[in-house]
Structures are given as C-alpha cells and as structure tokens.
PDB file of C-alpha atoms in Angstrom:
ATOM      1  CA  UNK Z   1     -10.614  -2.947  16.091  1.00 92.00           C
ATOM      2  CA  UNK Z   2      -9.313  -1.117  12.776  1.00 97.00           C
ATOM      3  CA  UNK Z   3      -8.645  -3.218   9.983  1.00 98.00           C
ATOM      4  CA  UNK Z   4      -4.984  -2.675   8.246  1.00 98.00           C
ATOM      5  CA  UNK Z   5      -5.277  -3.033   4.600  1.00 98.00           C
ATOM      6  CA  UNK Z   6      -1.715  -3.317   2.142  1.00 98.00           C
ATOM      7  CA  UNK Z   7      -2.675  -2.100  -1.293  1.00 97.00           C
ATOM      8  CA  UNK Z   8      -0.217  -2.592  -4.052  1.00 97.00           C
ATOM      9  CA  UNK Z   9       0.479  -2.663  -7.720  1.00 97.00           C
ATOM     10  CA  UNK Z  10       2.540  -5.313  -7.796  1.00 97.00           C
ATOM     11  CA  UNK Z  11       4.134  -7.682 -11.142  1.00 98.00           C
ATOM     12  CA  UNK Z  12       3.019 -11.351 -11.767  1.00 97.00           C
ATOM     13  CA  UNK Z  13       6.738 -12.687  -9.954  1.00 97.00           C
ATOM     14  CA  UNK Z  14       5.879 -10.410  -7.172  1.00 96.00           C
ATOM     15  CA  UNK Z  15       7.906  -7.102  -7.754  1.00 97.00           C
ATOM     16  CA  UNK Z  16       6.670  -3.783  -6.225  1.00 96.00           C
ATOM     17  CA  UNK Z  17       9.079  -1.701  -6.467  1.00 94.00           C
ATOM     18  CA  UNK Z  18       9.043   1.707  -8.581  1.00 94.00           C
ATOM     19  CA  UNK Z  19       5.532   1.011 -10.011  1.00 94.00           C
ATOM     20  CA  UNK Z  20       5.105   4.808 -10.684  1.00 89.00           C
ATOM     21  CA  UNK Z  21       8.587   6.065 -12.043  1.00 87.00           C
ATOM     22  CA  UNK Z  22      10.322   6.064  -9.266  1.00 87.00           C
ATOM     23  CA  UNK Z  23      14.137   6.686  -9.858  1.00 87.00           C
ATOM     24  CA  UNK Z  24      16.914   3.759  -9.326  1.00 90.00           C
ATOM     25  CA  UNK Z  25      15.185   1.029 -10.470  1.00 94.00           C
ATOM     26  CA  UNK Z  26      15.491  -0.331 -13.860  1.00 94.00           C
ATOM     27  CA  UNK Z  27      12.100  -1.226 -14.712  1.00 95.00           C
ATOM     28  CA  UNK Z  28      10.569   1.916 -13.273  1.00 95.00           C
ATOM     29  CA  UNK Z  29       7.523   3.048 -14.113  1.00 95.00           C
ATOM     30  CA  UNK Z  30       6.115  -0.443 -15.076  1.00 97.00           C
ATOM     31  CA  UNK Z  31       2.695   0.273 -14.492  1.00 96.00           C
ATOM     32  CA  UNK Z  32       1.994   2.682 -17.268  1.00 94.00           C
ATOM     33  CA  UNK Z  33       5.385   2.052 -19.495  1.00 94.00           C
ATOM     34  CA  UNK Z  34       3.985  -1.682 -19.967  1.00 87.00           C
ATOM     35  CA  UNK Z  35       0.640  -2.047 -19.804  1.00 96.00           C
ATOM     36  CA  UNK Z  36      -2.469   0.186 -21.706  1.00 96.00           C
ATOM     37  CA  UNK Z  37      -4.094   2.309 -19.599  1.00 96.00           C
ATOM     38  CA  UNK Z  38      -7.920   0.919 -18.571  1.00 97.00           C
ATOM     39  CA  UNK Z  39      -9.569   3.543 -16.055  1.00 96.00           C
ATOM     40  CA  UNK Z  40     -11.738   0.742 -14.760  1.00 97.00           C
ATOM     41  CA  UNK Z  41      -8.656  -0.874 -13.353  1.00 97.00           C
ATOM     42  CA  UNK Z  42      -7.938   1.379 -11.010  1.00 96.00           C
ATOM     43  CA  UNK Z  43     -11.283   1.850  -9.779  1.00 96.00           C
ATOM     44  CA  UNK Z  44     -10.411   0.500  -6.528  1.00 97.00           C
ATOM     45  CA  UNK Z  45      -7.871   3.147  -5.580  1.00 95.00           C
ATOM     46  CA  UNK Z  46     -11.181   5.538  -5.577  1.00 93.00           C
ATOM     47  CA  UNK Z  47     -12.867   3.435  -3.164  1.00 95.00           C
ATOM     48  CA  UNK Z  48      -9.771   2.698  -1.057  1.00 96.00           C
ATOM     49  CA  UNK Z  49      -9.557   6.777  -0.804  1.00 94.00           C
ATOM     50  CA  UNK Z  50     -13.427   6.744   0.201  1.00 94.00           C
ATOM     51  CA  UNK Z  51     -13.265   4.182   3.016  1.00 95.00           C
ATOM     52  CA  UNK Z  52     -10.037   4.746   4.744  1.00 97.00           C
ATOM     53  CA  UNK Z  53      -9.767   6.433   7.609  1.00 97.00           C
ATOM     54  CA  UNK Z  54      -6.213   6.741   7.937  1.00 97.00           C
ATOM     55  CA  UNK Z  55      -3.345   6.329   5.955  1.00 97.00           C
ATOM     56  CA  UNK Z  56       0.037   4.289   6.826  1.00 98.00           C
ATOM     57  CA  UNK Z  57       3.218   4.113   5.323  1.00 97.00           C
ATOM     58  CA  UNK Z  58       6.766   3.623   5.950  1.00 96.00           C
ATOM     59  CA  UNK Z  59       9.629   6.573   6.335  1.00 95.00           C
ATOM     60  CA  UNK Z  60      10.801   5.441   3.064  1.00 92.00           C
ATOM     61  CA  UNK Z  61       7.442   5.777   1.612  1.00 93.00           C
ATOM     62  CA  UNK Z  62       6.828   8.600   3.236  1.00 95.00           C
ATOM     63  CA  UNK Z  63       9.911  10.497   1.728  1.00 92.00           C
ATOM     64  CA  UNK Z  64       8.588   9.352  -1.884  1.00 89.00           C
ATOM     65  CA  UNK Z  65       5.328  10.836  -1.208  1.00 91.00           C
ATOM     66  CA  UNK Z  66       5.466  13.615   0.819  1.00 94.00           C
ATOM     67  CA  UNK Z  67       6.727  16.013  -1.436  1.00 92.00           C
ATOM     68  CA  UNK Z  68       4.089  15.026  -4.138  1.00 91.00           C
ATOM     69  CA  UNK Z  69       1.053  13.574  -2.633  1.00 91.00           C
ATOM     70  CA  UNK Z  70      -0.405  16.682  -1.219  1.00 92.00           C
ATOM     71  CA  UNK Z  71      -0.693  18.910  -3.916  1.00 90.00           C
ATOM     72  CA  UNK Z  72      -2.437  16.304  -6.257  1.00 90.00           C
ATOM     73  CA  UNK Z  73      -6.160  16.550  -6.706  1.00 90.00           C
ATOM     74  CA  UNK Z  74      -6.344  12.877  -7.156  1.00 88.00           C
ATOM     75  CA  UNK Z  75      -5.339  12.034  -3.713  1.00 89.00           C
ATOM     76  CA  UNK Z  76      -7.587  15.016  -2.047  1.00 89.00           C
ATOM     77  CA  UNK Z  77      -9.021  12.796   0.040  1.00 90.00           C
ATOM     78  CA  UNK Z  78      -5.464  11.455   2.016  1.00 91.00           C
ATOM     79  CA  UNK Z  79      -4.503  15.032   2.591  1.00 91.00           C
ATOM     80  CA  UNK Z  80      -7.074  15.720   5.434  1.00 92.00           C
ATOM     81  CA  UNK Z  81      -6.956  12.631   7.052  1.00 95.00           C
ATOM     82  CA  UNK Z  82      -4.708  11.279   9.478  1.00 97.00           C
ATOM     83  CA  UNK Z  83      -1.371  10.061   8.552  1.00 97.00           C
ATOM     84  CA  UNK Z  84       0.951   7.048  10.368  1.00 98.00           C
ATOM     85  CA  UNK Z  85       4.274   6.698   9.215  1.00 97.00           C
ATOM     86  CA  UNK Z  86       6.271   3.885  11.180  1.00 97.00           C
ATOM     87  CA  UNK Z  87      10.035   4.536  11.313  1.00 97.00           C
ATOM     88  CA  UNK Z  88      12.710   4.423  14.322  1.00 96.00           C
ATOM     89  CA  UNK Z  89      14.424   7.026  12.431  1.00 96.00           C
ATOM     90  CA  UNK Z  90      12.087  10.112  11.090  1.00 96.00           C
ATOM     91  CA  UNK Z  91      12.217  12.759  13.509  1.00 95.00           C
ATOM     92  CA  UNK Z  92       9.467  15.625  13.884  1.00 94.00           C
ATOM     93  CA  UNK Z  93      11.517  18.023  12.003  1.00 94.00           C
ATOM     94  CA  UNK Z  94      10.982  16.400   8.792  1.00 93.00           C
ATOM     95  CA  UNK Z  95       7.822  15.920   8.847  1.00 95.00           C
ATOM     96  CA  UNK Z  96       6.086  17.965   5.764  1.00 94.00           C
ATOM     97  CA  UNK Z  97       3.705  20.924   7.372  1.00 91.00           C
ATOM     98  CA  UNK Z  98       1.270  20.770   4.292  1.00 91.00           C
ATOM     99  CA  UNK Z  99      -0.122  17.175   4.809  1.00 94.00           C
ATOM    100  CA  UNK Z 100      -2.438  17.350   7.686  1.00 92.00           C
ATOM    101  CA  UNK Z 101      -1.966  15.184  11.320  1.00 95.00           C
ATOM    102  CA  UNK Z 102       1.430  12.986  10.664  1.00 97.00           C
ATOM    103  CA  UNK Z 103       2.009  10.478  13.406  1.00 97.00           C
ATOM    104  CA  UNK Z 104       5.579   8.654  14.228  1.00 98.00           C
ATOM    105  CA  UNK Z 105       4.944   5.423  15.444  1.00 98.00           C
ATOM    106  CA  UNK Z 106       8.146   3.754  16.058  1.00 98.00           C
ATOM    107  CA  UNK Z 107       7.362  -0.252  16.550  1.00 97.00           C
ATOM    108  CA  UNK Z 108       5.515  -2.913  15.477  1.00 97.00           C
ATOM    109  CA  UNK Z 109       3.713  -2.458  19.071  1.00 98.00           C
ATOM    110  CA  UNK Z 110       2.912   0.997  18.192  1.00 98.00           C
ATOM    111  CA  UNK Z 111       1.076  -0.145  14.780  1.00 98.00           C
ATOM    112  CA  UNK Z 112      -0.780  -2.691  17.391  1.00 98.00           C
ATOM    113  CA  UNK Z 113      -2.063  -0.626  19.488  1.00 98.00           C
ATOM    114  CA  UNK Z 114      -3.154   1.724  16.529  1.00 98.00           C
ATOM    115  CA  UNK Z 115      -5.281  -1.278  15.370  1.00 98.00           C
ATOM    116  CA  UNK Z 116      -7.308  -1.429  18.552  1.00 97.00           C
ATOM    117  CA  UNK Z 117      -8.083   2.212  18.435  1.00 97.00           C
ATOM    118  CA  UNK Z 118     -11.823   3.411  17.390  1.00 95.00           C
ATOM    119  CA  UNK Z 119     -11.972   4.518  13.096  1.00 94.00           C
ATOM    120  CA  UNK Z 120     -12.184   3.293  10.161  1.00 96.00           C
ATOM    121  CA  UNK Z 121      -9.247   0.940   7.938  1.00 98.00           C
ATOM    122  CA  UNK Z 122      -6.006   2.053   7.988  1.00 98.00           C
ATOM    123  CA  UNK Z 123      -4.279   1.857   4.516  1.00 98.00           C
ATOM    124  CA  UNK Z 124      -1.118   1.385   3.795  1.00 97.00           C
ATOM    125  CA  UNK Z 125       0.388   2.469  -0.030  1.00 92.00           C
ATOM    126  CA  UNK Z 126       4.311   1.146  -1.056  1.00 86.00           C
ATOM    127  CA  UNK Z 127       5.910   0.023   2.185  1.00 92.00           C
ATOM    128  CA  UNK Z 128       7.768  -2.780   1.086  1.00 94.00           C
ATOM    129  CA  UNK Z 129       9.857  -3.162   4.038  1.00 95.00           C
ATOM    130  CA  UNK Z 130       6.953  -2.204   6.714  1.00 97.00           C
ATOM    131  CA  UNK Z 131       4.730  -4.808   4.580  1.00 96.00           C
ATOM    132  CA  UNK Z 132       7.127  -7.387   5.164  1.00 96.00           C
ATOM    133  CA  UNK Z 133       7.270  -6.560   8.629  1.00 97.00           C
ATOM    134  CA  UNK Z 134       3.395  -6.361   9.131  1.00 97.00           C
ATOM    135  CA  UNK Z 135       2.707  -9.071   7.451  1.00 96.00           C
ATOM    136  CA  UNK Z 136       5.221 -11.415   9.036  1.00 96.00           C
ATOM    137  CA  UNK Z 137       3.905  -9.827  12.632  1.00 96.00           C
ATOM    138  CA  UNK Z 138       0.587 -11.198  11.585  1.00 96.00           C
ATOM    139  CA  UNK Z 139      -0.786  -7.345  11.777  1.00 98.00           C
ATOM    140  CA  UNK Z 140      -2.399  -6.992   8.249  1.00 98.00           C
ATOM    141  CA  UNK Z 141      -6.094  -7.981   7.726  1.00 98.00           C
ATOM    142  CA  UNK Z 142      -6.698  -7.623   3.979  1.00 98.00           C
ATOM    143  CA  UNK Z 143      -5.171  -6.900   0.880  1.00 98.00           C
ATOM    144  CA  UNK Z 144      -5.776  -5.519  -2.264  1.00 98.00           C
ATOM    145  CA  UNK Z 145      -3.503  -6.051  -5.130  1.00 98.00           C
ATOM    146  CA  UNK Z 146      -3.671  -5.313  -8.371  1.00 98.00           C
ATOM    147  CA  UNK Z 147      -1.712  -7.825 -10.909  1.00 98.00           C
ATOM    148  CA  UNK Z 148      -0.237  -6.536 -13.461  1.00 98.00           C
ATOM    149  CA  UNK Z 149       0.971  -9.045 -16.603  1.00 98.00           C
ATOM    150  CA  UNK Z 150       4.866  -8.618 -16.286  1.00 98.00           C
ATOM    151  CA  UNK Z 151       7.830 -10.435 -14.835  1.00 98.00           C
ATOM    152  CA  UNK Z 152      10.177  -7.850 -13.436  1.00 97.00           C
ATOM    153  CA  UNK Z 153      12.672 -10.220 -11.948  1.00 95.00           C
ATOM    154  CA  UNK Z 154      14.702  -8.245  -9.567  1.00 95.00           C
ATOM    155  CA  UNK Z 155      13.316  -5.584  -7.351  1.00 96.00           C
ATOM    156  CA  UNK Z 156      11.773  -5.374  -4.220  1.00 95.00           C
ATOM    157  CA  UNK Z 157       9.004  -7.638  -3.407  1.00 96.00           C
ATOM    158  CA  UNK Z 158       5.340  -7.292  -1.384  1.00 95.00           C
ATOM    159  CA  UNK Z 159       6.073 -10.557   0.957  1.00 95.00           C
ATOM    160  CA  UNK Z 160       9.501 -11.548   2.512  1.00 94.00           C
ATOM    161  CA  UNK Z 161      11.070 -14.830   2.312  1.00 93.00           C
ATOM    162  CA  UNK Z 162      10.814 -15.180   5.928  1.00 94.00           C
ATOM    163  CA  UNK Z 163      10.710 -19.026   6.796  1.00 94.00           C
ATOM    164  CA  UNK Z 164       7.131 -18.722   8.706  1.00 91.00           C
ATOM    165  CA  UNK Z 165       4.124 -20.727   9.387  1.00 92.00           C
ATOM    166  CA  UNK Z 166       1.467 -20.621   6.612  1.00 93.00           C
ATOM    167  CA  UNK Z 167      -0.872 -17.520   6.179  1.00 93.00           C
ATOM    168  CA  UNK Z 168      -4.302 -18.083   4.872  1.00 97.00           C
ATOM    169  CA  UNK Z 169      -5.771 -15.808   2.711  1.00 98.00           C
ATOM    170  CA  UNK Z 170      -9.371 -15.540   1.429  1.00 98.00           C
ATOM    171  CA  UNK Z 171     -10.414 -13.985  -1.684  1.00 98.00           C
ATOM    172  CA  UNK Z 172     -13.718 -11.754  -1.503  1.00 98.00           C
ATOM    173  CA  UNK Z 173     -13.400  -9.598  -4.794  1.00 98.00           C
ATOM    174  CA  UNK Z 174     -11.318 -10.331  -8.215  1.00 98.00           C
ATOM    175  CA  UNK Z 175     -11.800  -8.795 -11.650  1.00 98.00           C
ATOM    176  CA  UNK Z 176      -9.876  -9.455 -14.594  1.00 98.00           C
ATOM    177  CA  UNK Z 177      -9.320  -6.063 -16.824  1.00 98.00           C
ATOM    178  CA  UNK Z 178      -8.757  -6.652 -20.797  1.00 98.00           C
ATOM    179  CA  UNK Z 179      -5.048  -4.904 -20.596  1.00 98.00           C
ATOM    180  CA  UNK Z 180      -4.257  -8.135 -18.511  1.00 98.00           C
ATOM    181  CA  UNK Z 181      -4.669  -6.343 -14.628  1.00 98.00           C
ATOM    182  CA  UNK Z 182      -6.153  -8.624 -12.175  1.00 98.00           C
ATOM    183  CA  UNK Z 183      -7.632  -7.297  -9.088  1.00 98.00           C
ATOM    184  CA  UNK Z 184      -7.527  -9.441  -6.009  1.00 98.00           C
ATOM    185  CA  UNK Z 185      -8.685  -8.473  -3.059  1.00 98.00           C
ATOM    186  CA  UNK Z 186      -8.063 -10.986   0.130  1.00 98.00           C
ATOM    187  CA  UNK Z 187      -8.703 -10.711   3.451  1.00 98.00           C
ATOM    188  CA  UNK Z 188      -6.491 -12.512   6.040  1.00 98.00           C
ATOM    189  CA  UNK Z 189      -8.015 -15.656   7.767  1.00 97.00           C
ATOM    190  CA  UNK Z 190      -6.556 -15.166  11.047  1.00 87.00           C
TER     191      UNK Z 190
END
C-alpha cells in the first residue's frame, strides 16, 4: 500500500492559500514577504522530491503549476515522475505535454485504489479542496507542514470544518528554525 502524504506551508491560524504569490489573495506571497529566508527550513521539500514516487494534486493546483513547475530546475525531480491530478472536470486536452505521465483520476475511489497500487508515497503539494476531501475520506497517511509565524485570517485553510469523528495524529519529526518556521511532520494513526 502507497502512503499519501499532504505537504503544506501553511500560517499559525491555519491559512494555505497563496503561500508563493499567487494572485487574488491579499496576503499573497506570505512565505517569503513575511518571514527571513533560512535554507535549512525548507530542507524537507528536498527530501520530499527524493522519496516520492508520484505526485498528486488537484485540477486547481494543477492549473497553478503546470505552466511553471516543469521548466524549474528546482523541481527536476517531479517532472519525470508520474503525475495524479483528481478532478471531475479536467479533460485530456488540457493536460500540459511537457510534464511527463499525467493521470485523471476522477473520485475519491480512484485516489483509493491508487493507494493500493505497488510504488513509493504519493505527494500531494496545495490542494486545499482535494486535502479537505482526503483527509475527511480518511485517505491521507502523513503530513508534513511547515508553520510559519503569521495569522492570515481569511483564506483558504489545510483542514475543513467538517463536523467528523476525531483524527489522531502522531508526530515523528519537528524542528524549530530561528526565523520562527516549525516543521511538523505527523503521520496519521489510523
């Protein structure tokens, strides 16, 4: 079984919307705008690169990154692996052709059955609305977040407000960076 990983830069209140600039958003850009630089911070977004074997993200997502994502050296290694974006919408026409294997998977069933599948973790970047949807489905098995020291208020958020049964979580890595980051990484007691 694959292991589904949500990785996020998300604010103190829980905000991850427009971390890196992202347009229509008022605090866009937050994660560099706010807080000093520390490359040791984002060490983990090398490693995630290293161990994934797939990469999953949602057709909004997917529009966002598409057009930028495979022409940047520092995400080389998502380019030649195998790509899952979930959407009931997308069609096959607008997929990007310079972004290696792109999979539709149109249900929560579909991401299921991906899980059971032989590979490494599947990692999902952004997502908001898939994350909620994942999540609340029970379908995510860790997560790694990196905490950044603002309140954003408004925006989109990593977890819905879904009235559910409690989730327990387990936390197996954490670092505290001197611009304020905290990385938490928890996997999900299921």
């Amino acid at each position: 079984m694959r292991t589904l990983i949500s990785t996020a830069f998300v604010s103190l209140d829980g905000v991850v919307e427009a971390p890196g600039g992202e347009p229509g958003y008022r605090n866009s850009g937050w994660t560099f705008k706010d807080v000093e630089f520390l490359p040791e911070a984002y060490d983990i977004k090398e490693r995630e690169q290293r161990e994934a074997g797939a990469l999953m993200m949602g057709r909004a997502s997917y529009e966002a990154f598409s057009p930028v994502w495979p022409g940047m050296a520092e995400f080389a290694d998502y380019k030649v692996m195998p790509k899952y974006v979930v959407s009931t919408t997308l069609t096959e026409d607008s997929l990007v052709p310079d972004w290696g294997d792109i999979t539709i998977l149109r249900s929560l069933d579909d991401v299921a059955a991906l899980k059971e599948t032989e590979g490494g973790p599947i990692i999902i970047h952004g997502s908001a609305a898939l994350n909620h949807s994942l999540s609340d489905a029970g379908l995510i098995d860790r997560y790694h977040l990196l905490v950044f020291p603002l309140l954003l208020g408004a925006g989109k958020r990593l977890f819905s407000d879904t009235d559910k049964d409690t989730q327990k979580l387990k936390l197996v890595e954490h670092e505290a960076y001197a611009n304020g980051i905290q990385k938490n990484v928890f996997e999900v007691v299921h």
